[in-house]
Amino acid sequence: MEVQLKETERIDDLQLKGLKLIQDTNGFCFGIDAVLLANFAKVKNNAKVVDLGTGTGIIPILIAGKSKASKIIGVEIQEEVYEMATRSVKLNDLEDRVEIINADIKTIDKELEVHGYHVATSNPPYMHMDGIKNPNDKKAISRHEIMCNLEDVIRAASRLVMPRGKFFMIHRPTRLVDIIELGRKYRLEPKVVQFIHPKVGKAPNLMLVEFTKDGRPELKILDPLYVYGDDGNYTEDPSLDDSSDNSQDDTSWEDNTDDAEQME
């Protein structure tokens, strides 16, 4: 489907089943963290998914291409960014599976079904508001905790996912203690952590976390992921490949209701 582009917008090829994304060159464009999160999220057949702070809609669109989720909702508070993400959904003819809503995650339980989702995802703002000169700037809102903070995101995920549901998030390792503490405060048990390093010999600057709602305490640390090799190019780790498929073809939420319990 053809869509109208604004003067500062472009269409990027996502290298996945012909999917494309509209981005504003003056706004916040998606990075490797969105690809990492979309690949990290385990989405079973017929799952209902919600992405908190969806921005351009990159994560819902990637998950739609990688999985057989029945419904994926992206939540975005910035009206202009929400409108652009909605056009990306139309561009890809995904209206039957992907929906973008203009809402505040702090009150999202008034907009969406409480405990109605199998999976929640979020690539939230990483940085505090310290030193922000223009809190209304689109890039600042995407990067800094202006419209929501870490606790708002985790609380919202807990309200939306069903018991034994999953929450997948990417964030900075410097917030690890806060993430674990807040997860447990809102009954989201950290189950898997993977640290992301720029290259071998460099400290991690990102981490992926998988939570289970009302899960039992037991944390698994995955092997580290290195983004760049010595030659400066991406490594061949499949987690960096946005064309990889992470669907759970052998199970569905309808035909295997005990699977989440067995995984514990």
PDB file of C-alpha atoms in Angstrom:
ATOM      1  CA  MET A   1       0.000   0.000   0.000  1.00  0.00           C
ATOM      2  CA  GLU A   2       1.275   3.460  -0.887  1.00  0.00           C
ATOM      3  CA  VAL A   3       1.404   6.065   1.885  1.00  0.00           C
ATOM      4  CA  GLN A   4       2.113   9.774   1.913  1.00  0.00           C
ATOM      5  CA  LEU A   5       5.558  10.816   3.167  1.00  0.00           C
ATOM      6  CA  LYS A   6       6.324  14.111   4.837  1.00  0.00           C
ATOM      7  CA  GLU A   7       9.259  16.253   3.701  1.00  0.00           C
ATOM      8  CA  THR A   8      11.759  14.926   6.265  1.00  0.00           C
ATOM      9  CA  GLU A   9      10.670  11.267   6.109  1.00  0.00           C
ATOM     10  CA  ARG A  10      12.230   8.298   4.342  1.00  0.00           C
ATOM     11  CA  ILE A  11      11.340   4.634   3.852  1.00  0.00           C
ATOM     12  CA  ASP A  12      13.899   2.059   5.043  1.00  0.00           C
ATOM     13  CA  ASP A  13      13.987  -1.566   3.912  1.00  0.00           C
ATOM     14  CA  LEU A  14      14.076  -3.858   6.970  1.00  0.00           C
ATOM     15  CA  GLN A  15      15.546  -6.780   4.976  1.00  0.00           C
ATOM     16  CA  LEU A  16      12.803  -9.041   6.304  1.00  0.00           C
ATOM     17  CA  LYS A  17      10.049 -10.410   4.062  1.00  0.00           C
ATOM     18  CA  GLY A  18       9.797  -7.127   2.199  1.00  0.00           C
ATOM     19  CA  LEU A  19       8.898  -5.139   5.313  1.00  0.00           C
ATOM     20  CA  LYS A  20       9.645  -1.419   5.351  1.00  0.00           C
ATOM     21  CA  LEU A  21       9.615   1.369   7.936  1.00  0.00           C
ATOM     22  CA  ILE A  22       8.968   5.090   7.694  1.00  0.00           C
ATOM     23  CA  GLN A  23      11.470   7.170   9.651  1.00  0.00           C
ATOM     24  CA  ASP A  24      11.833  10.901  10.227  1.00  0.00           C
ATOM     25  CA  THR A  25      15.386  12.070   9.564  1.00  0.00           C
ATOM     26  CA  ASN A  26      14.865  14.825  12.141  1.00  0.00           C
ATOM     27  CA  GLY A  27      13.583  12.401  14.775  1.00  0.00           C
ATOM     28  CA  PHE A  28      14.852   9.354  16.635  1.00  0.00           C
ATOM     29  CA  CYS A  29      15.629   6.496  14.233  1.00  0.00           C
ATOM     30  CA  PHE A  30      15.781   2.894  15.374  1.00  0.00           C
ATOM     31  CA  GLY A  31      19.116   1.249  16.160  1.00  0.00           C
ATOM     32  CA  ILE A  32      20.612  -2.171  16.798  1.00  0.00           C
ATOM     33  CA  ASP A  33      18.864  -2.360  20.189  1.00  0.00           C
ATOM     34  CA  ALA A  34      15.440  -2.677  18.528  1.00  0.00           C
ATOM     35  CA  VAL A  35      16.703  -5.524  16.323  1.00  0.00           C
ATOM     36  CA  LEU A  36      18.273  -7.268  19.327  1.00  0.00           C
ATOM     37  CA  LEU A  37      15.046  -7.034  21.336  1.00  0.00           C
ATOM     38  CA  ALA A  38      12.849  -8.271  18.493  1.00  0.00           C
ATOM     39  CA  ASN A  39      15.155 -11.277  18.055  1.00  0.00           C
ATOM     40  CA  PHE A  40      15.340 -11.950  21.810  1.00  0.00           C
ATOM     41  CA  ALA A  41      11.560 -11.998  22.343  1.00  0.00           C
ATOM     42  CA  LYS A  42      10.038 -15.487  22.237  1.00  0.00           C
ATOM     43  CA  VAL A  43       6.619 -15.230  20.627  1.00  0.00           C
ATOM     44  CA  LYS A  44       4.464 -18.321  20.211  1.00  0.00           C
ATOM     45  CA  ASN A  45       1.794 -18.965  17.613  1.00  0.00           C
ATOM     46  CA  ASN A  46      -1.397 -16.930  18.153  1.00  0.00           C
ATOM     47  CA  ALA A  47       0.171 -14.867  20.937  1.00  0.00           C
ATOM     48  CA  LYS A  48      -1.104 -11.416  21.820  1.00  0.00           C
ATOM     49  CA  VAL A  49       1.813  -8.978  22.147  1.00  0.00           C
ATOM     50  CA  VAL A  50       2.116  -5.399  23.393  1.00  0.00           C
ATOM     51  CA  ASP A  51       5.129  -3.136  22.839  1.00  0.00           C
ATOM     52  CA  LEU A  52       5.485  -0.282  25.329  1.00  0.00           C
ATOM     53  CA  GLY A  53       6.959   2.940  23.957  1.00  0.00           C
ATOM     54  CA  THR A  54       6.905   1.688  20.391  1.00  0.00           C
ATOM     55  CA  GLY A  55       8.276   4.812  18.697  1.00  0.00           C
ATOM     56  CA  THR A  56       8.471   4.203  14.941  1.00  0.00           C
ATOM     57  CA  GLY A  57       6.722   0.849  15.361  1.00  0.00           C
ATOM     58  CA  ILE A  58       9.889  -1.055  14.491  1.00  0.00           C
ATOM     59  CA  ILE A  59       9.467  -3.780  17.132  1.00  0.00           C
ATOM     60  CA  PRO A  60       5.809  -4.655  16.354  1.00  0.00           C
ATOM     61  CA  ILE A  61       6.607  -4.749  12.630  1.00  0.00           C
ATOM     62  CA  LEU A  62       9.686  -6.947  13.122  1.00  0.00           C
ATOM     63  CA  ILE A  63       7.778  -9.293  15.446  1.00  0.00           C
ATOM     64  CA  ALA A  64       4.974  -9.502  12.873  1.00  0.00           C
ATOM     65  CA  GLY A  65       7.528 -10.613  10.306  1.00  0.00           C
ATOM     66  CA  LYS A  66       9.319 -13.058  12.591  1.00  0.00           C
ATOM     67  CA  SER A  67       6.380 -14.722  14.343  1.00  0.00           C
ATOM     68  CA  LYS A  68       2.820 -15.923  13.980  1.00  0.00           C
ATOM     69  CA  ALA A  69       1.460 -13.661  16.705  1.00  0.00           C
ATOM     70  CA  SER A  70      -2.236 -13.023  16.211  1.00  0.00           C
ATOM     71  CA  LYS A  71      -2.231  -9.426  17.503  1.00  0.00           C
ATOM     72  CA  ILE A  72       0.573  -6.944  18.213  1.00  0.00           C
ATOM     73  CA  ILE A  73      -0.167  -3.561  19.754  1.00  0.00           C
ATOM     74  CA  GLY A  74       2.359  -0.734  19.922  1.00  0.00           C
ATOM     75  CA  VAL A  75       1.832   1.996  22.515  1.00  0.00           C
ATOM     76  CA  GLU A  76       3.252   5.459  21.736  1.00  0.00           C
ATOM     77  CA  ILE A  77       2.607   8.690  23.636  1.00  0.00           C
ATOM     78  CA  GLN A  78       3.933  11.163  21.035  1.00  0.00           C
ATOM     79  CA  GLU A  79       1.097  11.887  18.625  1.00  0.00           C
ATOM     80  CA  GLU A  80       3.302  12.744  15.642  1.00  0.00           C
ATOM     81  CA  VAL A  81       5.430   9.607  16.095  1.00  0.00           C
ATOM     82  CA  TYR A  82       2.285   7.492  16.617  1.00  0.00           C
ATOM     83  CA  GLU A  83       0.858   8.782  13.343  1.00  0.00           C
ATOM     84  CA  MET A  84       4.068   7.921  11.479  1.00  0.00           C
ATOM     85  CA  ALA A  85       4.131   4.402  12.975  1.00  0.00           C
ATOM     86  CA  THR A  86       0.509   3.915  11.927  1.00  0.00           C
ATOM     87  CA  ARG A  87       1.457   4.754   8.337  1.00  0.00           C
ATOM     88  CA  SER A  88       4.275   2.181   8.510  1.00  0.00           C
ATOM     89  CA  VAL A  89       1.722  -0.460   9.511  1.00  0.00           C
ATOM     90  CA  LYS A  90      -0.419   0.492   6.507  1.00  0.00           C
ATOM     91  CA  LEU A  91       2.632   0.533   4.229  1.00  0.00           C
ATOM     92  CA  ASN A  92       3.203  -3.126   5.102  1.00  0.00           C
ATOM     93  CA  ASP A  93      -0.479  -4.145   4.928  1.00  0.00           C
ATOM     94  CA  LEU A  94      -0.336  -5.324   8.534  1.00  0.00           C
ATOM     95  CA  GLU A  95      -3.521  -3.661   9.811  1.00  0.00           C
ATOM     96  CA  ASP A  96      -5.107  -7.044  10.536  1.00  0.00           C
ATOM     97  CA  ARG A  97      -2.318  -7.969  13.002  1.00  0.00           C
ATOM     98  CA  VAL A  98      -0.575  -4.765  14.128  1.00  0.00           C
ATOM     99  CA  GLU A  99      -2.199  -1.748  15.755  1.00  0.00           C
ATOM    100  CA  ILE A 100      -0.529   1.406  17.074  1.00  0.00           C
ATOM    101  CA  ILE A 101      -2.344   3.357  19.783  1.00  0.00           C
ATOM    102  CA  ASN A 102      -1.648   6.872  21.043  1.00  0.00           C
ATOM    103  CA  ALA A 103      -1.630   6.446  24.813  1.00  0.00           C
ATOM    104  CA  ASP A 104       0.351   6.986  28.008  1.00  0.00           C
ATOM    105  CA  ILE A 105       1.810   3.789  29.474  1.00  0.00           C
ATOM    106  CA  LYS A 106       1.323   5.220  32.965  1.00  0.00           C
ATOM    107  CA  THR A 107      -2.435   4.792  32.464  1.00  0.00           C
ATOM    108  CA  ILE A 108      -2.356   2.011  29.888  1.00  0.00           C
ATOM    109  CA  ASP A 109      -4.503  -0.307  32.017  1.00  0.00           C
ATOM    110  CA  LYS A 110      -7.388   2.052  31.228  1.00  0.00           C
ATOM    111  CA  GLU A 111      -6.804   1.586  27.489  1.00  0.00           C
ATOM    112  CA  LEU A 112      -5.892  -2.097  27.127  1.00  0.00           C
ATOM    113  CA  GLU A 113      -7.058  -5.349  28.686  1.00  0.00           C
ATOM    114  CA  VAL A 114      -5.425  -5.992  32.066  1.00  0.00           C
ATOM    115  CA  HIS A 115      -3.572  -9.329  32.090  1.00  0.00           C
ATOM    116  CA  GLY A 116      -4.681  -9.837  28.491  1.00  0.00           C
ATOM    117  CA  TYR A 117      -1.314 -10.327  26.770  1.00  0.00           C
ATOM    118  CA  HIS A 118       1.034 -13.283  26.483  1.00  0.00           C
ATOM    119  CA  VAL A 119       4.080 -11.116  25.763  1.00  0.00           C
ATOM    120  CA  ALA A 120       5.125  -7.538  26.482  1.00  0.00           C
ATOM    121  CA  THR A 121       8.244  -5.889  25.066  1.00  0.00           C
ATOM    122  CA  SER A 122       9.926  -2.549  25.655  1.00  0.00           C
ATOM    123  CA  ASN A 123      12.960  -0.604  24.486  1.00  0.00           C
ATOM    124  CA  PRO A 124      12.449   2.270  26.936  1.00  0.00           C
ATOM    125  CA  PRO A 125      14.337   5.553  27.353  1.00  0.00           C
ATOM    126  CA  TYR A 126      17.690   4.734  28.971  1.00  0.00           C
ATOM    127  CA  MET A 127      18.755   8.098  30.373  1.00  0.00           C
ATOM    128  CA  HIS A 128      17.608  10.267  33.257  1.00  0.00           C
ATOM    129  CA  MET A 129      16.277  13.787  32.661  1.00  0.00           C
ATOM    130  CA  ASP A 130      19.433  15.450  33.996  1.00  0.00           C
ATOM    131  CA  GLY A 131      20.532  18.319  31.766  1.00  0.00           C
ATOM    132  CA  ILE A 132      17.590  18.162  29.333  1.00  0.00           C
ATOM    133  CA  LYS A 133      17.273  21.547  27.600  1.00  0.00           C
ATOM    134  CA  ASN A 134      14.148  20.841  25.532  1.00  0.00           C
ATOM    135  CA  PRO A 135      11.860  18.237  27.127  1.00  0.00           C
ATOM    136  CA  ASN A 136       9.465  18.477  24.151  1.00  0.00           C
ATOM    137  CA  ASP A 137      12.090  17.422  21.594  1.00  0.00           C
ATOM    138  CA  LYS A 138      11.196  14.083  19.939  1.00  0.00           C
ATOM    139  CA  LYS A 139      14.718  12.721  20.237  1.00  0.00           C
ATOM    140  CA  ALA A 140      14.957  13.733  23.899  1.00  0.00           C
ATOM    141  CA  ILE A 141      11.646  12.032  24.704  1.00  0.00           C
ATOM    142  CA  SER A 142      12.836   8.828  23.035  1.00  0.00           C
ATOM    143  CA  ARG A 143      16.166   8.790  24.874  1.00  0.00           C
ATOM    144  CA  HIS A 144      15.386  10.278  28.288  1.00  0.00           C
ATOM    145  CA  GLU A 145      12.895   9.475  31.048  1.00  0.00           C
ATOM    146  CA  ILE A 146      10.684  12.490  30.311  1.00  0.00           C
ATOM    147  CA  MET A 147       7.283  10.899  29.685  1.00  0.00           C
ATOM    148  CA  CYS A 148       7.938   7.740  31.704  1.00  0.00           C
ATOM    149  CA  ASN A 149      10.622   6.140  33.844  1.00  0.00           C
ATOM    150  CA  LEU A 150      11.828   2.580  34.365  1.00  0.00           C
ATOM    151  CA  GLU A 151       9.279   1.881  37.088  1.00  0.00           C
ATOM    152  CA  ASP A 152       6.411   3.095  34.874  1.00  0.00           C
ATOM    153  CA  VAL A 153       7.475   0.668  32.137  1.00  0.00           C
ATOM    154  CA  ILE A 154       7.808  -2.345  34.442  1.00  0.00           C
ATOM    155  CA  ARG A 155       4.546  -1.571  36.227  1.00  0.00           C
ATOM    156  CA  ALA A 156       2.715  -1.306  32.898  1.00  0.00           C
ATOM    157  CA  ALA A 157       4.161  -4.596  31.648  1.00  0.00           C
ATOM    158  CA  SER A 158       3.077  -6.343  34.843  1.00  0.00           C
ATOM    159  CA  ARG A 159      -0.456  -4.999  34.508  1.00  0.00           C
ATOM    160  CA  LEU A 160      -0.787  -6.154  30.906  1.00  0.00           C
ATOM    161  CA  VAL A 161       0.797  -9.615  30.813  1.00  0.00           C
ATOM    162  CA  MET A 162      -1.162 -12.610  32.047  1.00  0.00           C
ATOM    163  CA  PRO A 163       0.148 -14.951  34.772  1.00  0.00           C
ATOM    164  CA  ARG A 164       3.162 -16.858  33.389  1.00  0.00           C
ATOM    165  CA  GLY A 165       3.322 -14.333  30.582  1.00  0.00           C
ATOM    166  CA  LYS A 166       6.641 -12.923  29.401  1.00  0.00           C
ATOM    167  CA  PHE A 167       8.173  -9.460  29.414  1.00  0.00           C
ATOM    168  CA  PHE A 168      11.256  -8.790  27.290  1.00  0.00           C
ATOM    169  CA  MET A 169      13.249  -5.592  27.718  1.00  0.00           C
ATOM    170  CA  ILE A 170      16.539  -4.070  26.607  1.00  0.00           C
ATOM    171  CA  HIS A 171      18.321  -1.535  28.814  1.00  0.00           C
ATOM    172  CA  ARG A 172      21.691  -0.412  30.168  1.00  0.00           C
ATOM    173  CA  PRO A 173      23.663  -2.725  32.508  1.00  0.00           C
ATOM    174  CA  THR A 174      24.081   0.205  34.912  1.00  0.00           C
ATOM    175  CA  ARG A 175      20.380  -0.208  35.782  1.00  0.00           C
ATOM    176  CA  LEU A 176      20.594  -3.959  36.471  1.00  0.00           C
ATOM    177  CA  VAL A 177      19.932  -3.688  40.225  1.00  0.00           C
ATOM    178  CA  ASP A 178      16.989  -1.321  39.656  1.00  0.00           C
ATOM    179  CA  ILE A 179      15.555  -3.638  37.002  1.00  0.00           C
ATOM    180  CA  ILE A 180      15.669  -6.723  39.228  1.00  0.00           C
ATOM    181  CA  GLU A 181      14.296  -4.848  42.242  1.00  0.00           C
ATOM    182  CA  LEU A 182      11.428  -3.267  40.277  1.00  0.00           C
ATOM    183  CA  GLY A 183      10.640  -6.499  38.458  1.00  0.00           C
ATOM    184  CA  ARG A 184      10.133  -8.345  41.735  1.00  0.00           C
ATOM    185  CA  LYS A 185       8.172  -5.428  43.163  1.00  0.00           C
ATOM    186  CA  TYR A 186       5.649  -5.900  40.341  1.00  0.00           C
ATOM    187  CA  ARG A 187       5.742  -9.741  40.307  1.00  0.00           C
ATOM    188  CA  LEU A 188       7.940  -9.990  37.218  1.00  0.00           C
ATOM    189  CA  GLU A 189      10.713 -12.467  37.963  1.00  0.00           C
ATOM    190  CA  PRO A 190      13.951 -12.029  35.962  1.00  0.00           C
ATOM    191  CA  LYS A 191      14.641 -15.384  34.300  1.00  0.00           C
ATOM    192  CA  VAL A 192      17.222 -14.695  31.571  1.00  0.00           C
ATOM    193  CA  VAL A 193      19.865 -11.992  31.122  1.00  0.00           C
ATOM    194  CA  GLN A 194      22.205 -11.508  28.175  1.00  0.00           C
ATOM    195  CA  PHE A 195      24.869  -8.812  28.128  1.00  0.00           C
ATOM    196  CA  ILE A 196      25.654  -7.044  24.839  1.00  0.00           C
ATOM    197  CA  HIS A 197      29.241  -5.925  24.257  1.00  0.00           C
ATOM    198  CA  PRO A 198      30.391  -3.577  21.465  1.00  0.00           C
ATOM    199  CA  LYS A 199      33.291  -5.973  20.833  1.00  0.00           C
ATOM    200  CA  VAL A 200      35.504  -8.489  22.627  1.00  0.00           C
ATOM    201  CA  GLY A 201      37.448  -6.795  25.417  1.00  0.00           C
ATOM    202  CA  LYS A 202      34.912  -3.990  25.861  1.00  0.00           C
ATOM    203  CA  ALA A 203      32.463  -3.764  28.771  1.00  0.00           C
ATOM    204  CA  PRO A 204      28.788  -4.416  27.976  1.00  0.00           C
ATOM    205  CA  ASN A 205      26.730  -1.325  27.136  1.00  0.00           C
ATOM    206  CA  LEU A 206      23.359  -3.037  26.713  1.00  0.00           C
ATOM    207  CA  MET A 207      21.561  -6.002  28.222  1.00  0.00           C
ATOM    208  CA  LEU A 208      18.500  -8.044  27.371  1.00  0.00           C
ATOM    209  CA  VAL A 209      16.236  -9.285  30.153  1.00  0.00           C
ATOM    210  CA  GLU A 210      13.419 -11.838  30.067  1.00  0.00           C
ATOM    211  CA  PHE A 211      10.880 -11.801  32.909  1.00  0.00           C
ATOM    212  CA  THR A 212       8.109 -14.256  33.767  1.00  0.00           C
ATOM    213  CA  LYS A 213       5.003 -13.013  35.538  1.00  0.00           C
ATOM    214  CA  ASP A 214       4.806 -14.832  38.890  1.00  0.00           C
ATOM    215  CA  GLY A 215       7.784 -16.998  37.925  1.00  0.00           C
ATOM    216  CA  ARG A 216       9.949 -18.879  40.383  1.00  0.00           C
ATOM    217  CA  PRO A 217      13.375 -17.392  41.241  1.00  0.00           C
ATOM    218  CA  GLU A 218      16.125 -18.775  39.031  1.00  0.00           C
ATOM    219  CA  LEU A 219      18.237 -16.572  36.772  1.00  0.00           C
ATOM    220  CA  LYS A 220      20.090 -17.833  33.702  1.00  0.00           C
ATOM    221  CA  ILE A 221      22.948 -15.768  32.240  1.00  0.00           C
ATOM    222  CA  LEU A 222      23.373 -16.386  28.517  1.00  0.00           C
ATOM    223  CA  ASP A 223      26.696 -16.220  26.713  1.00  0.00           C
ATOM    224  CA  PRO A 224      27.616 -12.616  25.911  1.00  0.00           C
ATOM    225  CA  LEU A 225      26.800 -11.168  22.512  1.00  0.00           C
ATOM    226  CA  TYR A 226      29.474  -9.179  20.668  1.00  0.00           C
ATOM    227  CA  VAL A 227      28.178  -6.690  18.114  1.00  0.00           C
ATOM    228  CA  TYR A 228      31.369  -5.865  16.184  1.00  0.00           C
ATOM    229  CA  GLY A 229      34.344  -7.970  15.229  1.00  0.00           C
ATOM    230  CA  ASP A 230      37.958  -6.806  15.034  1.00  0.00           C
ATOM    231  CA  ASP A 231      37.347  -5.707  11.439  1.00  0.00           C
ATOM    232  CA  GLY A 232      34.646  -3.265  12.541  1.00  0.00           C
ATOM    233  CA  ASN A 233      31.854  -5.230  10.853  1.00  0.00           C
ATOM    234  CA  TYR A 234      28.926  -6.929  12.557  1.00  0.00           C
ATOM    235  CA  THR A 235      29.659 -10.379  13.899  1.00  0.00           C
ATOM    236  CA  GLU A 236      27.736 -13.349  12.505  1.00  0.00           C
ATOM    237  CA  ASP A 237      25.682 -13.815  15.656  1.00  0.00           C
ATOM    238  CA  PRO A 238      22.103 -14.567  14.533  1.00  0.00           C
ATOM    239  CA  SER A 239      20.781 -12.183  17.184  1.00  0.00           C
ATOM    240  CA  LEU A 240      22.057  -9.334  15.010  1.00  0.00           C
ATOM    241  CA  ASP A 241      20.227 -10.560  11.914  1.00  0.00           C
ATOM    242  CA  ASP A 242      16.867  -8.842  11.571  1.00  0.00           C
ATOM    243  CA  SER A 243      15.868 -11.394   8.939  1.00  0.00           C
ATOM    244  CA  SER A 244      16.074 -14.300  11.387  1.00  0.00           C
ATOM    245  CA  ASP A 245      12.887 -16.072  12.455  1.00  0.00           C
ATOM    246  CA  ASN A 246      12.139 -16.379  16.176  1.00  0.00           C
ATOM    247  CA  SER A 247       8.636 -17.793  15.955  1.00  0.00           C
ATOM    248  CA  GLN A 248       7.733 -20.771  18.123  1.00  0.00           C
ATOM    249  CA  ASP A 249       6.264 -22.944  15.378  1.00  0.00           C
ATOM    250  CA  ASP A 250       5.847 -26.092  17.435  1.00  0.00           C
ATOM    251  CA  THR A 251       3.511 -24.628  20.035  1.00  0.00           C
ATOM    252  CA  SER A 252       0.668 -22.175  20.383  1.00  0.00           C
ATOM    253  CA  TRP A 253      -0.974 -20.491  23.334  1.00  0.00           C
ATOM    254  CA  GLU A 254      -4.218 -22.312  22.587  1.00  0.00           C
ATOM    255  CA  ASP A 255      -2.862 -25.857  22.281  1.00  0.00           C
ATOM    256  CA  ASN A 256      -0.226 -25.867  25.019  1.00  0.00           C
ATOM    257  CA  THR A 257      -1.530 -24.055  28.061  1.00  0.00           C
ATOM    258  CA  ASP A 258       0.862 -25.880  30.394  1.00  0.00           C
ATOM    259  CA  ASP A 259       4.001 -24.949  28.496  1.00  0.00           C
ATOM    260  CA  ALA A 260       4.841 -21.846  30.531  1.00  0.00           C
ATOM    261  CA  GLU A 261       4.564 -23.830  33.762  1.00  0.00           C
ATOM    262  CA  GLN A 262       6.751 -26.612  32.367  1.00  0.00           C
ATOM    263  CA  MET A 263       9.416 -24.091  31.336  1.00  0.00           C
ATOM    264  CA  GLU A 264       9.677 -22.980  34.961  1.00  0.00           C
TER     265      GLU A 264
END
